[in-house]
PDB file of C-alpha atoms in Angstrom:
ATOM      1  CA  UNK A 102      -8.677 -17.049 -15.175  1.00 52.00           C
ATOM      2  CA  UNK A 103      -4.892 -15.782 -15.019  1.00 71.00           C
ATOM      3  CA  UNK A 104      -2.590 -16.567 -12.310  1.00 93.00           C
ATOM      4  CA  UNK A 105      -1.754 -13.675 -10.122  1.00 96.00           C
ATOM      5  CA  UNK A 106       2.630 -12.883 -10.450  1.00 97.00           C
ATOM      6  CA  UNK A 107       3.478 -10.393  -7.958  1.00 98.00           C
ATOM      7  CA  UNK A 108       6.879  -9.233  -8.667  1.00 98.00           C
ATOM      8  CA  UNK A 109       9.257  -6.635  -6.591  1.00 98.00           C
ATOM      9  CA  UNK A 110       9.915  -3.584  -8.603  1.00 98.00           C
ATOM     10  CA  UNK A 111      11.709  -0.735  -7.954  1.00 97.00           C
ATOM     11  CA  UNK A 112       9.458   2.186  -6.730  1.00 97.00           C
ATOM     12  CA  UNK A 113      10.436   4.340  -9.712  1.00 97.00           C
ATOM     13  CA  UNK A 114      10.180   1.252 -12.529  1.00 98.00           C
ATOM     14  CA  UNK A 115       7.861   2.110 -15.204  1.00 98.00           C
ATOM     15  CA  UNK A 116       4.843  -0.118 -14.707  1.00 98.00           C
ATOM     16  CA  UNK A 117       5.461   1.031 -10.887  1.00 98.00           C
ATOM     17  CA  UNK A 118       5.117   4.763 -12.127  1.00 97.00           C
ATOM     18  CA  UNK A 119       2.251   3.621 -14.537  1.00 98.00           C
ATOM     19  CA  UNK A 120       0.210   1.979 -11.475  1.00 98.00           C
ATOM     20  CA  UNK A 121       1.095   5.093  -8.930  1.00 96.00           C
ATOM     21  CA  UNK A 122      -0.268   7.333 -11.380  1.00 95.00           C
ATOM     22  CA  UNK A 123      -2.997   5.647 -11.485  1.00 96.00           C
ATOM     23  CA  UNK A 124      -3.702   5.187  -7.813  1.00 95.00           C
ATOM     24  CA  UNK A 125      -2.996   9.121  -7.390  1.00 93.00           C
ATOM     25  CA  UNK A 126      -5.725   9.636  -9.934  1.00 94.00           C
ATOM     26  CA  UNK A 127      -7.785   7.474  -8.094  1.00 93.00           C
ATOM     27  CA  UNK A 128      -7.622   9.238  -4.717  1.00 92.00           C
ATOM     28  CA  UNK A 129      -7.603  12.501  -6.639  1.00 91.00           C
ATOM     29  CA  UNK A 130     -10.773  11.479  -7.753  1.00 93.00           C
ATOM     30  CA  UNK A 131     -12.313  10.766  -4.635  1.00 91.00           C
ATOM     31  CA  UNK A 132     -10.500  13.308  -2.573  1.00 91.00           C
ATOM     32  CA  UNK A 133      -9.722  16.039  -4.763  1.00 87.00           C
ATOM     33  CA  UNK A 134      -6.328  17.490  -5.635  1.00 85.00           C
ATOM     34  CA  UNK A 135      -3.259  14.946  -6.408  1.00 80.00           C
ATOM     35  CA  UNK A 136      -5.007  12.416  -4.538  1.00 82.00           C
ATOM     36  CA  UNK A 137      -1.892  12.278  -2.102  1.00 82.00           C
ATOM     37  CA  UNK A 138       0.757  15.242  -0.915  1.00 85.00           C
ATOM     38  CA  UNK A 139       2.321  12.591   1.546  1.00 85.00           C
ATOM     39  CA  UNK A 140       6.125  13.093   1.103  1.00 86.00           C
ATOM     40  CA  UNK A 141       7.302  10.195  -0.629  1.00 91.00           C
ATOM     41  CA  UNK A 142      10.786   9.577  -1.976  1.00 95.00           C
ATOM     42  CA  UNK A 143      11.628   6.056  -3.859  1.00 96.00           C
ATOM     43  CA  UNK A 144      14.495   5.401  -1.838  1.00 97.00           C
ATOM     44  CA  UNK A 145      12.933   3.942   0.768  1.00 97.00           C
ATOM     45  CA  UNK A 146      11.012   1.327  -1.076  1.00 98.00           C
ATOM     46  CA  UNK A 147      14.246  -0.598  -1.447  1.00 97.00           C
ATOM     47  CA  UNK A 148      15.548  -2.980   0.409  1.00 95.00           C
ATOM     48  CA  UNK A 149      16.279  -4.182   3.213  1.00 95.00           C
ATOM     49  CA  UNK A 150      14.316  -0.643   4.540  1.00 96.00           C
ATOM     50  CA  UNK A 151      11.748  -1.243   1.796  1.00 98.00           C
ATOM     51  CA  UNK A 152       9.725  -3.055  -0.925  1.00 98.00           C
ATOM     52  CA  UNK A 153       7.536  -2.269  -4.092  1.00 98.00           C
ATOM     53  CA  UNK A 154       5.756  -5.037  -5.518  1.00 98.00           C
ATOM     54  CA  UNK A 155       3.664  -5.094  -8.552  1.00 98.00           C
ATOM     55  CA  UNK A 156       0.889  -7.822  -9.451  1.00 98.00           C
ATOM     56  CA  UNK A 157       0.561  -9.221 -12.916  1.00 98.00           C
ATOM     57  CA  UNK A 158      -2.435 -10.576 -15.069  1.00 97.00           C
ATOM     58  CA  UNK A 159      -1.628 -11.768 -18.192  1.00 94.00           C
ATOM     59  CA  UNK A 160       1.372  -9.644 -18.222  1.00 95.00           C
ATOM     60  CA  UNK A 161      -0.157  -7.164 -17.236  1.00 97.00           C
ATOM     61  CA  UNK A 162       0.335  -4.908 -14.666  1.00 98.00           C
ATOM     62  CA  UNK A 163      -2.887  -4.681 -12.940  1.00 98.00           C
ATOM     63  CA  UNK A 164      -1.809  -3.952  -8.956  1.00 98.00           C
ATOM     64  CA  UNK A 165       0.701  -2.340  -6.708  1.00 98.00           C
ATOM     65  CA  UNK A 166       1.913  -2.186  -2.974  1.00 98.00           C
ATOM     66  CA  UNK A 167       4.893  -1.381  -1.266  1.00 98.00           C
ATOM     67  CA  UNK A 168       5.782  -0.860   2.577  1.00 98.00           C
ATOM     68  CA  UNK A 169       8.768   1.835   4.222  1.00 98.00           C
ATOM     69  CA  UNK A 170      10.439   1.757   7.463  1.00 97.00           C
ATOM     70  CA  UNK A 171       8.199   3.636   9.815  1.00 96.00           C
ATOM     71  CA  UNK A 172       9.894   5.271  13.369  1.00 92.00           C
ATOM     72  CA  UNK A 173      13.238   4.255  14.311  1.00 90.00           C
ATOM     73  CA  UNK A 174      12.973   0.955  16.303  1.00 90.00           C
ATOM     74  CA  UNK A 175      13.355  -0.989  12.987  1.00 92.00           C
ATOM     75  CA  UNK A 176       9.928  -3.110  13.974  1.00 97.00           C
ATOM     76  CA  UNK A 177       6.999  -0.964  11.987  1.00 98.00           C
ATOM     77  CA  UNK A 178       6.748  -0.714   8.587  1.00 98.00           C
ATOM     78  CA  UNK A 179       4.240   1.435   6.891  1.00 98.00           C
ATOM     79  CA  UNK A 180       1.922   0.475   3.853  1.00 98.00           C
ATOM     80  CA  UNK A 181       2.042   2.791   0.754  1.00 97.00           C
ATOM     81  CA  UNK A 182       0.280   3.040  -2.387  1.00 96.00           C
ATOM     82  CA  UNK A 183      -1.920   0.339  -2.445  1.00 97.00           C
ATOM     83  CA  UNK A 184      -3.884  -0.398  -5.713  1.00 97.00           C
ATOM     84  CA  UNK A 185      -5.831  -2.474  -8.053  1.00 97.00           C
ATOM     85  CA  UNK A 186      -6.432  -1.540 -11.586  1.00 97.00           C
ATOM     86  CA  UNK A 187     -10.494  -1.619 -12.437  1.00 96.00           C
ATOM     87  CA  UNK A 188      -9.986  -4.396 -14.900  1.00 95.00           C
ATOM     88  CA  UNK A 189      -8.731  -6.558 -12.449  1.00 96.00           C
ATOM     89  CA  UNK A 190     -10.886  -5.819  -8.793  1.00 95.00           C
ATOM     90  CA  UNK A 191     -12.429  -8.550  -7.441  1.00 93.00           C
ATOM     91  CA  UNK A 192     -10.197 -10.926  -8.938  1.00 95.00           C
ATOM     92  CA  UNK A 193      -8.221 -11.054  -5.562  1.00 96.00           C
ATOM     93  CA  UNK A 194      -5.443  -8.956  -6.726  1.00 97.00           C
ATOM     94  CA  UNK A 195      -5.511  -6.497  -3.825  1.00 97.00           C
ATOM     95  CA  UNK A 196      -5.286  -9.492  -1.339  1.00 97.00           C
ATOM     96  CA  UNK A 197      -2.281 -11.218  -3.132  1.00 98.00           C
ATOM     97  CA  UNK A 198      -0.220  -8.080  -2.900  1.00 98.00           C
ATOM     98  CA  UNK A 199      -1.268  -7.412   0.800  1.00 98.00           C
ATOM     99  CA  UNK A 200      -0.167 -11.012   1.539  1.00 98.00           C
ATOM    100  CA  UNK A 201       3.063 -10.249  -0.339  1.00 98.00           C
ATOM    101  CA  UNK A 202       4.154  -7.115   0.948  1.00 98.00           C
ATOM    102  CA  UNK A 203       3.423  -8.174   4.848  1.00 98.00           C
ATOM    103  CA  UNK A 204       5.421 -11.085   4.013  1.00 98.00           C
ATOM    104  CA  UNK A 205       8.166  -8.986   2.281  1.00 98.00           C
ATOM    105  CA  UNK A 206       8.054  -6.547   5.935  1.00 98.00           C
ATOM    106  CA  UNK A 207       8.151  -9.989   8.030  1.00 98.00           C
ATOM    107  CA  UNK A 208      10.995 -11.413   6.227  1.00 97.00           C
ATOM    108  CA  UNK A 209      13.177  -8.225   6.863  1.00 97.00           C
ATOM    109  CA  UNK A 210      12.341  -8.323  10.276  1.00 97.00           C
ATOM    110  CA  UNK A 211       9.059  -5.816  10.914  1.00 98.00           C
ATOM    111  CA  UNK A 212       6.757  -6.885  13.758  1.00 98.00           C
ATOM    112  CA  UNK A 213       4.167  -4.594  12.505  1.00 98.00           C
ATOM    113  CA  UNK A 214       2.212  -2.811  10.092  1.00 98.00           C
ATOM    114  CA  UNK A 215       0.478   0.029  10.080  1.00 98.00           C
ATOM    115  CA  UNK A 216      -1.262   2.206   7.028  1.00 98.00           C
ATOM    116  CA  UNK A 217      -3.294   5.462   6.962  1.00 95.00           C
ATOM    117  CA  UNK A 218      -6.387   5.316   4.410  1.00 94.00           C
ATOM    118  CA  UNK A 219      -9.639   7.878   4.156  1.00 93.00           C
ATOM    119  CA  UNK A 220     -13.243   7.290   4.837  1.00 95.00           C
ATOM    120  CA  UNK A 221     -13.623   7.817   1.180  1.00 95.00           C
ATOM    121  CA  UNK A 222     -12.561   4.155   0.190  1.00 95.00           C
ATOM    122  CA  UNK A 223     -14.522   1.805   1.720  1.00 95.00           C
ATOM    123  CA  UNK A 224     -13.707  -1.251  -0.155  1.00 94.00           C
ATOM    124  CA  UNK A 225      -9.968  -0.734   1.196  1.00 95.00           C
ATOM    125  CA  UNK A 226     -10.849  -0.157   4.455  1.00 97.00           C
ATOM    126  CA  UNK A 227     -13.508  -3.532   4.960  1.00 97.00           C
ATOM    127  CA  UNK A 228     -10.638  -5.705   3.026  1.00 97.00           C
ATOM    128  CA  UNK A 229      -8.113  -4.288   5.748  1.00 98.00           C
ATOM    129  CA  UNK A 230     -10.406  -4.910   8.352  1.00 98.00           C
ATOM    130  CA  UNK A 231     -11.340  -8.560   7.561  1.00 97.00           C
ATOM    131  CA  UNK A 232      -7.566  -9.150   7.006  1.00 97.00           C
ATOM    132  CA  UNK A 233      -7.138  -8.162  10.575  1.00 98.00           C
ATOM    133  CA  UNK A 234      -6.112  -4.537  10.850  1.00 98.00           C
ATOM    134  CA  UNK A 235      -7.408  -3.027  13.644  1.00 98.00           C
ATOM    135  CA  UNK A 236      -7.697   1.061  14.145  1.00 98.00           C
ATOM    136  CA  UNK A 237      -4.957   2.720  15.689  1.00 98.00           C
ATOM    137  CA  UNK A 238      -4.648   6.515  16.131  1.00 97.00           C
ATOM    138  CA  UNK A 239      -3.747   8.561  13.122  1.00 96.00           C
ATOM    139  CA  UNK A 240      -0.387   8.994  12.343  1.00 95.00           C
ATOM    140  CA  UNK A 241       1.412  10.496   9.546  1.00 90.00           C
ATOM    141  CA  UNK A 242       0.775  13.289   6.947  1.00 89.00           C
ATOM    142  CA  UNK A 243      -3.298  13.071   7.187  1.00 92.00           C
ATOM    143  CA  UNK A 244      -3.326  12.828  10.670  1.00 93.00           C
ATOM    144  CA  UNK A 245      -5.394  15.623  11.591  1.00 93.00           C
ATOM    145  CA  UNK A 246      -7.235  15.689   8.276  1.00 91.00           C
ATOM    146  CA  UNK A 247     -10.819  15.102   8.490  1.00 91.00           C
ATOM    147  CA  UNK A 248     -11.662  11.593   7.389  1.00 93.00           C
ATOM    148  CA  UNK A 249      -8.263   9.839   7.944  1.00 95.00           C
ATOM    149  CA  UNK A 250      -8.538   6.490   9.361  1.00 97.00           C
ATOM    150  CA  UNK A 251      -5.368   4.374  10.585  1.00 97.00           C
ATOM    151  CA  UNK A 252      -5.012   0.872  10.732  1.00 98.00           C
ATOM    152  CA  UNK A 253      -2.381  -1.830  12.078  1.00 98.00           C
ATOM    153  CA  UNK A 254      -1.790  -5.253  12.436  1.00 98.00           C
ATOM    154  CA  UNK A 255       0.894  -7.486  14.132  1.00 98.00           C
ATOM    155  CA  UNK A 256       2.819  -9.111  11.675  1.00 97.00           C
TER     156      UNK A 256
END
């Protein structure tokens, strides 16, 4: 089995594009239309406001996650675009780059993180939950849409 390499990226590299696209298509998919309309602008996956990570298999890239400043005390920071590639789920992908990018959001200085997901992905929302987010109300774009679900965790 292939070691997991999670390297930062910028939000608009191409194997970052490659794995958003693919993550869009996914919630598309399961949601209908794009997938997600949340306003989203690569700027503030850099740092120090930001991160984009992308996991590796082989070379591959077979994962994604990245976190943005969220409110204006500096403290939150808000999970975006998390993602596995089918080839490579339940291989513990998913989990590496969660590790990663809480650790990236601890190390510039976030107490806390926070994500919105829908009731439509329930393997996201159980691998949340038994990493220790808890729900919180909703928050962001979705908030009012039927079926969002928010989740946080102290960092």
């Amino acid at each position: 089995m292939s070691e997991i390499e999670i390297r930062a990226q910028r939000f608009d590299a191409p194997d970052s594009q490659a794995l958003i696209r693919a993550v869009l298509a996914d919630l598309g998919q399961r949601y209908g239309g794009s997938g997600d309309e949340t306003p989203v602008d690569a700027a503030e996956f850099a740092p120090p406001a930001g991160a984009f990570l992308v996991a590796y298999l082989g070379g591959e890239p077979v994962g994604c996650g990245g976190w943005r400043s969220h409110g204006d005390d500096g403290e939150t920071a808000e999970l975006k675009r998390m993602y596995t590639a089918p080839v490579a789920r339940g291989r513990g992908v998913a989990r590496a780059v969660l590790a990663a990018v809480e650790r990236s959001a601890r190390e510039q200085g976030r107490k806390r993180i926070i994500l919105e997901c829908g009731d439509k992905q329930p393997e996201a929302i159980a691998m949340y939950v038994s990493a220790g987010y808890e729900r919180i109300p909703n928050f962001g774009f979705y908030q009012d849409a039927p079926g969002c679900l928010s989740y946080g965790r102290t960092l």
